[in-house]
């Protein structure tokens, strides 16, 4: 821990990019007034909390285009901004709606002399999703609104009633599934959409004026300009560029025409139902299935003008690897042709989609008349895209369809690299980076396919990877701020800015401890005192939440909530060794932060609490086996032991010096490690998928030899294992341990799965080797906050050589190390060796 300086007073004033200020010139607009009713005189509520889309446009005449045209915008939901038909912004970033951040974009490159048009599509979801939550509305705001202002030369273009508006009638609301998978679905009928509305020459004469929404709430002053309740101050942008990336084209792998299932509103359920019908038809063989073709005399009826019973054609597309972004369709089909699409990571041996909890897709109804193009509003993650086509009654013509996913990842400029004498580790480094790419959308998410939630603890690994392998640190800085969303009792919510945060029915207390580690990374890597000072009180309050569970021995016992720890079968009932060690490490982290900021009182408190845990941690020590057991229940020391308690204790620095070597030896004894997860092992494409019952009933008794075997950490918790070994002076072991990820490469994976077995096939939390090969193997870390100096302490293990380029606030740092001890460093800051 660092020496405590004079107390630091943070600057809390928001810094808006010029020419913008806290107060806006623009006014809130929408297509008409949102349906907000009064449940009581003082309690406004959404009268119809359903998914709505609106279209807004504003023509702008220019004599000449200024060199720069700064624009900022925000919406209560999601939006896309086009200038003269070209997309220039898509947002906003997910956030607590009372701590929202606007986006800034320069429009100059897309404007031209003469007539121009700004076009905004805005979506208000009505109900919470995996990454959006409604705000309790005022009498006028909270049911959908857009705000935009742009300085064009000396003139401000602002959102007001001069804009034209129309309802997005082409979109029909589809209820979200509302479970683990809670991604919004999209149903779009191109026949009802005003073609060309984003272009300057579109005739919007029949559109109405946009409605200006004057903020009305108790205590209001009829001020039409933000800041406005219920959103408060709209905060400065947290990103400098918008998500993008590659385009992944689907390869058609099979097609069959068959008797379809009944028409359903949900496009994903429609594909699944038609797929089930295909399975029945498959018993008669391909020829029999093909015989049930459109126009064969079967009844086809139009349902609400959007879908038809009867024959369906199933097409299966494979992207070749998992992708995450907006779905693009290119079609040539008769008007009224219905395209239902569902995505997944998995297919079974017969080629049928296997969801494993994923529920993502869309519906598109063709306008007809030639080539059509469509792009989804929101991100879909999948490798396999299955489509069910329904032609209009009596139509037997061909339908041309191409599908693709356009990446919508956070920016990652070129510049960071890793190379070494082992090609396997180079590939492991690259795959980990790509996995984080896919799990870094507008926030770090658990997976891009099933949930897309910003889980509070998962993101520590994503952040660590970006800090060593991405020159753009916008998201590593932003995500800890996003995740600093607390319950009333001070504990952090399980997944920030999500349906889980809104209904708050459960929480993961240990996830707050991993979040504190991410704040510690901000201190070491960015040196941003203001940001760390803002987050420190949140960290302290989360740590103090645990104090109520301390016994007279200083250890935590019977902690409530979902003590997850890891998907491995590590036991947490009663007094958990792993939880106590993680708490001790977080206390040390907070003491570091407080010392840096001059908060002597917090340093003293955190240091005392950590010392109490360290003094009593021997309760878990089993000298006969040289390990720490998982837990103690009602005074009984249980025999089960995983890697987790020993690794976390090493990482926290609470293992006595004379015992460290024995703990390390036992942790890395591969012959006695067993991979086991009560919950996730069955969650496979061909498994029973019933492991989640153990989350409510508790884990059964161990079915492995607890006397001889130790349960191995899953990929997520391996970051703690590797940190623990490094703190124990054995960073030389890390490169060899990272080779464990080869099991995924051998299975053909192109991203890292959630667990050694089971779960999703793309989970950012499994990417710790990409960080560890830089931080532990090459030993490149900040020696002073903000990289004022860099420490280089290579521990190559069996590698002959390794080299890397890593980002820092001062420029790239280049390190090359060889087994003979030769180390070359090219650094913009002072270098400390060893």
Tab-separated table of N, CA, C and O in Angstrom, residues 529-610:
chain	number	residue	atom	x	y	z
A	529	UNK	N	-7.603	10.748	-10.848
A	529	UNK	CA	-8.009	10.953	-9.454
A	529	UNK	C	-9.485	11.303	-9.318
A	529	UNK	O	-10.161	10.850	-8.384
A	530	UNK	N	-9.991	12.130	-10.209
A	530	UNK	CA	-11.388	12.535	-10.105
A	530	UNK	C	-12.316	11.336	-10.225
A	530	UNK	O	-13.277	11.191	-9.458
A	531	UNK	N	-12.040	10.481	-11.193
A	531	UNK	CA	-12.899	9.317	-11.396
A	531	UNK	C	-12.798	8.354	-10.221
A	531	UNK	O	-13.809	7.853	-9.717
A	532	UNK	N	-11.597	8.079	-9.775
A	532	UNK	CA	-11.429	7.160	-8.652
A	532	UNK	C	-12.059	7.743	-7.385
A	532	UNK	O	-12.696	7.028	-6.602
A	533	UNK	N	-11.916	9.051	-7.188
A	533	UNK	CA	-12.521	9.682	-6.015
A	533	UNK	C	-14.040	9.588	-6.051
A	533	UNK	O	-14.693	9.477	-5.009
A	534	UNK	N	-14.622	9.619	-7.243
A	534	UNK	CA	-16.070	9.481	-7.365
A	534	UNK	C	-16.525	8.069	-7.029
A	534	UNK	O	-17.601	7.865	-6.450
A	535	UNK	N	-15.703	7.077	-7.377
A	535	UNK	CA	-16.098	5.678	-7.195
A	535	UNK	C	-15.714	5.116	-5.835
A	535	UNK	O	-16.295	4.121	-5.392
A	536	UNK	N	-14.743	5.728	-5.160
A	536	UNK	CA	-14.296	5.186	-3.876
A	536	UNK	C	-15.424	5.076	-2.853
A	536	UNK	O	-15.537	4.034	-2.182
A	537	UNK	N	-16.289	6.081	-2.667
A	537	UNK	CA	-17.369	5.913	-1.683
A	537	UNK	C	-18.296	4.743	-2.012
A	537	UNK	O	-18.820	4.095	-1.100
A	538	UNK	N	-18.502	4.473	-3.286
A	538	UNK	CA	-19.323	3.325	-3.671
A	538	UNK	C	-18.643	2.034	-3.235
A	538	UNK	O	-19.278	1.110	-2.703
A	539	UNK	N	-17.324	1.967	-3.453
A	539	UNK	CA	-16.572	0.776	-3.061
A	539	UNK	C	-16.592	0.583	-1.550
A	539	UNK	O	-16.776	-0.538	-1.055
A	540	UNK	N	-16.407	1.662	-0.813
A	540	UNK	CA	-16.397	1.561	0.652
A	540	UNK	C	-17.745	1.083	1.163
A	540	UNK	O	-17.822	0.205	2.032
A	541	UNK	N	-18.811	1.642	0.613
A	541	UNK	CA	-20.149	1.252	1.089
A	541	UNK	C	-20.436	-0.206	0.773
A	541	UNK	O	-21.039	-0.924	1.583
A	542	UNK	N	-19.983	-0.679	-0.413
A	542	UNK	CA	-20.178	-2.088	-0.751
A	542	UNK	C	-19.396	-2.986	0.201
A	542	UNK	O	-19.898	-4.027	0.649
A	543	UNK	N	-18.176	-2.608	0.563
A	543	UNK	CA	-17.394	-3.413	1.499
A	543	UNK	C	-18.014	-3.401	2.886
A	543	UNK	O	-18.019	-4.419	3.595
A	544	UNK	N	-18.522	-2.252	3.301
A	544	UNK	CA	-19.145	-2.171	4.630
A	544	UNK	C	-20.416	-3.015	4.708
A	544	UNK	O	-20.811	-3.437	5.794
A	545	UNK	N	-21.044	-3.253	3.561
A	545	UNK	CA	-22.229	-4.124	3.557
A	545	UNK	C	-21.900	-5.475	4.168
A	545	UNK	O	-22.723	-6.070	4.872
A	546	UNK	N	-20.688	-5.962	3.945
A	546	UNK	CA	-20.301	-7.293	4.426
A	546	UNK	C	-20.091	-7.318	5.937
A	546	UNK	O	-20.127	-8.397	6.546
A	547	UNK	N	-19.834	-6.163	6.554
A	547	UNK	CA	-19.490	-6.159	7.976
A	547	UNK	C	-20.578	-6.776	8.844
A	547	UNK	O	-20.283	-7.359	9.895
A	548	UNK	N	-21.817	-6.648	8.423
A	548	UNK	CA	-22.912	-7.215	9.222
A	548	UNK	C	-22.805	-8.729	9.336
A	548	UNK	O	-23.404	-9.327	10.236
A	549	UNK	N	-22.037	-9.352	8.461
A	549	UNK	CA	-21.901	-10.805	8.457
A	549	UNK	C	-20.614	-11.266	9.149
A	549	UNK	O	-20.309	-12.459	9.166
A	550	UNK	N	-19.856	-10.334	9.708
A	550	UNK	CA	-18.630	-10.700	10.414
A	550	UNK	C	-18.945	-11.306	11.774
A	550	UNK	O	-19.772	-10.788	12.528
A	551	UNK	N	-18.262	-12.399	12.075
A	551	UNK	CA	-18.353	-12.973	13.401
A	551	UNK	C	-17.300	-12.383	14.317
A	551	UNK	O	-16.522	-11.505	13.938
A	552	UNK	N	-17.251	-12.896	15.545
A	552	UNK	CA	-16.286	-12.396	16.515
A	552	UNK	C	-14.851	-12.680	16.090
A	552	UNK	O	-13.920	-12.013	16.542
A	553	UNK	N	-14.676	-13.672	15.182
A	553	UNK	CA	-13.334	-13.985	14.688
A	553	UNK	C	-12.936	-13.141	13.491
A	553	UNK	O	-11.845	-13.301	12.933
A	554	UNK	N	-13.818	-12.241	13.055
A	554	UNK	CA	-13.518	-11.364	11.927
A	554	UNK	C	-13.841	-11.943	10.572
A	554	UNK	O	-13.700	-11.252	9.561
A	555	UNK	N	-14.297	-13.199	10.519
A	555	UNK	CA	-14.624	-13.832	9.245
A	555	UNK	C	-16.096	-13.635	8.896
A	555	UNK	O	-16.953	-13.544	9.787
A	556	UNK	N	-16.383	-13.597	7.606
A	556	UNK	CA	-17.749	-13.497	7.119
A	556	UNK	C	-18.399	-14.879	7.152
A	556	UNK	O	-17.794	-15.871	6.729
A	557	UNK	N	-19.634	-14.940	7.600
A	557	UNK	CA	-20.365	-16.208	7.632
A	557	UNK	C	-21.806	-15.987	7.212
A	557	UNK	O	-22.391	-14.931	7.473
A	558	UNK	N	-22.360	-17.001	6.561
A	558	UNK	CA	-23.783	-17.031	6.209
A	558	UNK	C	-24.205	-15.789	5.429
A	558	UNK	O	-25.264	-15.200	5.664
A	559	UNK	N	-23.371	-15.383	4.499
A	559	UNK	CA	-23.670	-14.206	3.683
A	559	UNK	C	-24.856	-14.511	2.771
A	559	UNK	O	-24.894	-15.555	2.102
A	560	UNK	N	-25.805	-13.614	2.742
A	560	UNK	CA	-27.025	-13.849	1.963
A	560	UNK	C	-26.809	-13.449	0.520
A	560	UNK	O	-25.770	-12.920	0.135
A	561	UNK	N	-27.839	-13.664	-0.292
A	561	UNK	CA	-27.741	-13.413	-1.718
A	561	UNK	C	-27.196	-14.639	-2.430
A	561	UNK	O	-27.117	-15.734	-1.880
A	562	UNK	N	-26.820	-14.448	-3.672
A	562	UNK	CA	-26.264	-15.535	-4.486
A	562	UNK	C	-24.738	-15.400	-4.461
A	562	UNK	O	-24.164	-14.625	-5.211
A	563	UNK	N	-24.095	-16.132	-3.573
A	563	UNK	CA	-22.640	-16.136	-3.512
A	563	UNK	C	-22.159	-17.065	-4.622
A	563	UNK	O	-22.033	-18.272	-4.442
A	564	UNK	N	-21.903	-16.500	-5.776
A	564	UNK	CA	-21.600	-17.290	-6.976
A	564	UNK	C	-20.167	-17.806	-6.966
A	564	UNK	O	-19.927	-18.989	-7.229
A	565	UNK	N	-19.207	-16.951	-6.733
A	565	UNK	CA	-17.776	-17.258	-6.734
A	565	UNK	C	-17.279	-17.651	-8.117
A	565	UNK	O	-16.383	-17.039	-8.674
A	566	UNK	N	-17.837	-18.725	-8.676
A	566	UNK	CA	-17.389	-19.250	-9.961
A	566	UNK	C	-18.362	-20.352	-10.329
A	566	UNK	O	-19.079	-20.875	-9.479
A	567	UNK	N	-18.394	-20.728	-11.608
A	567	UNK	CA	-19.252	-21.846	-12.001
A	567	UNK	C	-18.668	-23.196	-11.588
A	567	UNK	O	-19.345	-24.212	-11.668
A	568	UNK	N	-17.434	-23.252	-11.162
A	568	UNK	CA	-16.895	-24.500	-10.622
A	568	UNK	C	-17.688	-24.917	-9.385
A	568	UNK	O	-18.325	-24.084	-8.721
A	569	UNK	N	-17.597	-26.176	-9.048
A	569	UNK	CA	-18.313	-26.693	-7.878
A	569	UNK	C	-17.520	-26.372	-6.614
A	569	UNK	O	-16.991	-27.255	-5.933
A	570	UNK	N	-17.429	-25.075	-6.325
A	570	UNK	CA	-16.793	-24.613	-5.099
A	570	UNK	C	-17.905	-24.251	-4.125
A	570	UNK	O	-18.832	-23.516	-4.470
A	571	UNK	N	-17.814	-24.774	-2.922
A	571	UNK	CA	-18.900	-24.640	-1.960
A	571	UNK	C	-18.774	-23.332	-1.184
A	571	UNK	O	-17.680	-22.938	-0.781
A	572	UNK	N	-19.915	-22.672	-0.965
A	572	UNK	CA	-19.906	-21.367	-0.297
A	572	UNK	C	-20.811	-21.306	0.926
A	572	UNK	O	-20.839	-20.279	1.612
A	573	UNK	N	-21.521	-22.371	1.228
A	573	UNK	CA	-22.436	-22.350	2.368
A	573	UNK	C	-21.678	-22.111	3.666
A	573	UNK	O	-20.549	-22.553	3.848
A	574	UNK	N	-22.304	-21.405	4.591
A	574	UNK	CA	-21.697	-21.159	5.887
A	574	UNK	C	-20.609	-20.106	5.808
A	574	UNK	O	-20.827	-18.992	5.324
A	575	UNK	N	-19.418	-20.457	6.256
A	575	UNK	CA	-18.271	-19.545	6.248
A	575	UNK	C	-17.384	-19.924	5.072
A	575	UNK	O	-16.707	-20.959	5.102
A	576	UNK	N	-17.413	-19.107	4.031
A	576	UNK	CA	-16.717	-19.413	2.777
A	576	UNK	C	-15.303	-18.847	2.802
A	576	UNK	O	-15.107	-17.640	2.991
A	577	UNK	N	-14.327	-19.712	2.575
A	577	UNK	CA	-12.939	-19.260	2.537
A	577	UNK	C	-12.696	-18.340	1.345
A	577	UNK	O	-12.017	-17.304	1.466
A	578	UNK	N	-13.240	-18.695	0.193
A	578	UNK	CA	-13.012	-17.899	-1.008
A	578	UNK	C	-13.603	-16.509	-0.864
A	578	UNK	O	-12.964	-15.499	-1.210
A	579	UNK	N	-14.820	-16.422	-0.361
A	579	UNK	CA	-15.452	-15.122	-0.181
A	579	UNK	C	-14.650	-14.261	0.790
A	579	UNK	O	-14.428	-13.066	0.556
A	580	UNK	N	-14.171	-14.846	1.875
A	580	UNK	CA	-13.378	-14.088	2.833
A	580	UNK	C	-12.076	-13.584	2.219
A	580	UNK	O	-11.669	-12.447	2.444
A	581	UNK	N	-11.433	-14.431	1.411
A	581	UNK	CA	-10.184	-14.011	0.784
A	581	UNK	C	-10.426	-12.912	-0.243
A	581	UNK	O	-9.633	-11.958	-0.349
A	582	UNK	N	-11.508	-13.015	-1.014
A	582	UNK	CA	-11.833	-11.965	-1.979
A	582	UNK	C	-12.146	-10.656	-1.260
A	582	UNK	O	-11.778	-9.566	-1.728
A	583	UNK	N	-12.819	-10.751	-0.132
A	583	UNK	CA	-13.111	-9.546	0.651
A	583	UNK	C	-11.817	-8.919	1.156
A	583	UNK	O	-11.635	-7.694	1.113
A	584	UNK	N	-10.896	-9.753	1.609
A	584	UNK	CA	-9.615	-9.242	2.081
A	584	UNK	C	-8.865	-8.539	0.956
A	584	UNK	O	-8.239	-7.486	1.167
A	585	UNK	N	-8.894	-9.116	-0.224
A	585	UNK	CA	-8.203	-8.476	-1.342
A	585	UNK	C	-8.853	-7.136	-1.689
A	585	UNK	O	-8.160	-6.145	-1.951
A	586	UNK	N	-10.189	-7.101	-1.683
A	586	UNK	CA	-10.878	-5.845	-1.982
A	586	UNK	C	-10.605	-4.799	-0.913
A	586	UNK	O	-10.491	-3.599	-1.216
A	587	UNK	N	-10.487	-5.206	0.338
A	587	UNK	CA	-10.135	-4.267	1.401
A	587	UNK	C	-8.744	-3.680	1.162
A	587	UNK	O	-8.520	-2.479	1.368
A	588	UNK	N	-7.815	-4.528	0.734
A	588	UNK	CA	-6.485	-4.023	0.406
A	588	UNK	C	-6.538	-3.057	-0.767
A	588	UNK	O	-5.862	-2.013	-0.770
A	589	UNK	N	-7.346	-3.386	-1.794
A	589	UNK	CA	-7.503	-2.486	-2.933
A	589	UNK	C	-8.033	-1.129	-2.500
A	589	UNK	O	-7.530	-0.073	-2.928
A	590	UNK	N	-9.053	-1.134	-1.663
A	590	UNK	CA	-9.654	0.131	-1.217
A	590	UNK	C	-8.666	0.913	-0.351
A	590	UNK	O	-8.613	2.154	-0.426
A	591	UNK	N	-7.882	0.223	0.448
A	591	UNK	CA	-6.864	0.921	1.231
A	591	UNK	C	-5.863	1.619	0.311
A	591	UNK	O	-5.424	2.752	0.588
A	592	UNK	N	-5.491	0.960	-0.783
A	592	UNK	CA	-4.602	1.585	-1.766
A	592	UNK	C	-5.237	2.852	-2.345
A	592	UNK	O	-4.588	3.901	-2.445
A	593	UNK	N	-6.504	2.742	-2.750
A	593	UNK	CA	-7.190	3.886	-3.343
A	593	UNK	C	-7.288	5.036	-2.349
A	593	UNK	O	-7.039	6.200	-2.692
A	594	UNK	N	-7.670	4.694	-1.130
A	594	UNK	CA	-7.844	5.729	-0.113
A	594	UNK	C	-6.511	6.391	0.233
A	594	UNK	O	-6.443	7.611	0.440
A	595	UNK	N	-5.451	5.606	0.287
A	595	UNK	CA	-4.134	6.188	0.572
A	595	UNK	C	-3.724	7.159	-0.521
A	595	UNK	O	-3.178	8.234	-0.254
A	596	UNK	N	-3.991	6.785	-1.758
A	596	UNK	CA	-3.645	7.641	-2.895
A	596	UNK	C	-4.404	8.957	-2.849
A	596	UNK	O	-3.891	10.015	-3.226
A	597	UNK	N	-5.646	8.901	-2.328
A	597	UNK	CA	-6.499	10.084	-2.282
A	597	UNK	C	-6.398	10.825	-0.954
A	597	UNK	O	-7.076	11.835	-0.758
A	598	UNK	N	-5.597	10.321	-0.038
A	598	UNK	CA	-5.413	11.009	1.232
A	598	UNK	C	-6.516	10.791	2.238
A	598	UNK	O	-6.677	11.594	3.157
A	599	UNK	N	-7.249	9.684	2.136
A	599	UNK	CA	-8.345	9.381	3.058
A	599	UNK	C	-7.814	8.438	4.136
A	599	UNK	O	-7.950	7.216	4.052
A	600	UNK	N	-7.178	9.008	5.155
A	600	UNK	CA	-6.511	8.202	6.173
A	600	UNK	C	-7.494	7.337	6.962
A	600	UNK	O	-7.168	6.214	7.365
A	601	UNK	N	-8.695	7.846	7.201
A	601	UNK	CA	-9.676	7.088	7.963
A	601	UNK	C	-10.068	5.803	7.264
A	601	UNK	O	-10.173	4.737	7.898
A	602	UNK	N	-10.284	5.883	5.964
A	602	UNK	CA	-10.653	4.684	5.216
A	602	UNK	C	-9.477	3.714	5.148
A	602	UNK	O	-9.663	2.492	5.220
A	603	UNK	N	-8.257	4.229	5.030
A	603	UNK	CA	-7.077	3.363	5.029
A	603	UNK	C	-7.020	2.555	6.321
A	603	UNK	O	-6.818	1.333	6.306
A	604	UNK	N	-7.214	3.226	7.438
A	604	UNK	CA	-7.141	2.552	8.739
A	604	UNK	C	-8.231	1.496	8.865
A	604	UNK	O	-7.978	0.363	9.296
A	605	UNK	N	-9.449	1.869	8.496
A	605	UNK	CA	-10.563	0.912	8.609
A	605	UNK	C	-10.334	-0.319	7.736
A	605	UNK	O	-10.459	-1.461	8.207
A	606	UNK	N	-10.005	-0.119	6.458
A	606	UNK	CA	-9.833	-1.241	5.539
A	606	UNK	C	-8.663	-2.125	5.961
A	606	UNK	O	-8.727	-3.360	5.867
A	607	UNK	N	-7.596	-1.512	6.433
A	607	UNK	CA	-6.424	-2.286	6.858
A	607	UNK	C	-6.751	-3.140	8.073
A	607	UNK	O	-6.328	-4.308	8.165
A	608	UNK	N	-7.513	-2.592	9.006
A	608	UNK	CA	-7.899	-3.360	10.190
A	608	UNK	C	-8.790	-4.539	9.822
A	608	UNK	O	-8.606	-5.659	10.334
A	609	UNK	N	-9.745	-4.313	8.945
A	609	UNK	CA	-10.647	-5.406	8.569
A	609	UNK	C	-9.878	-6.518	7.840
A	609	UNK	O	-10.094	-7.695	8.066
A	610	UNK	N	-8.989	-6.125	6.962
A	610	UNK	CA	-8.195	-7.127	6.246
A	610	UNK	C	-7.344	-7.930	7.225
A	610	UNK	O	-7.216	-9.166	7.100
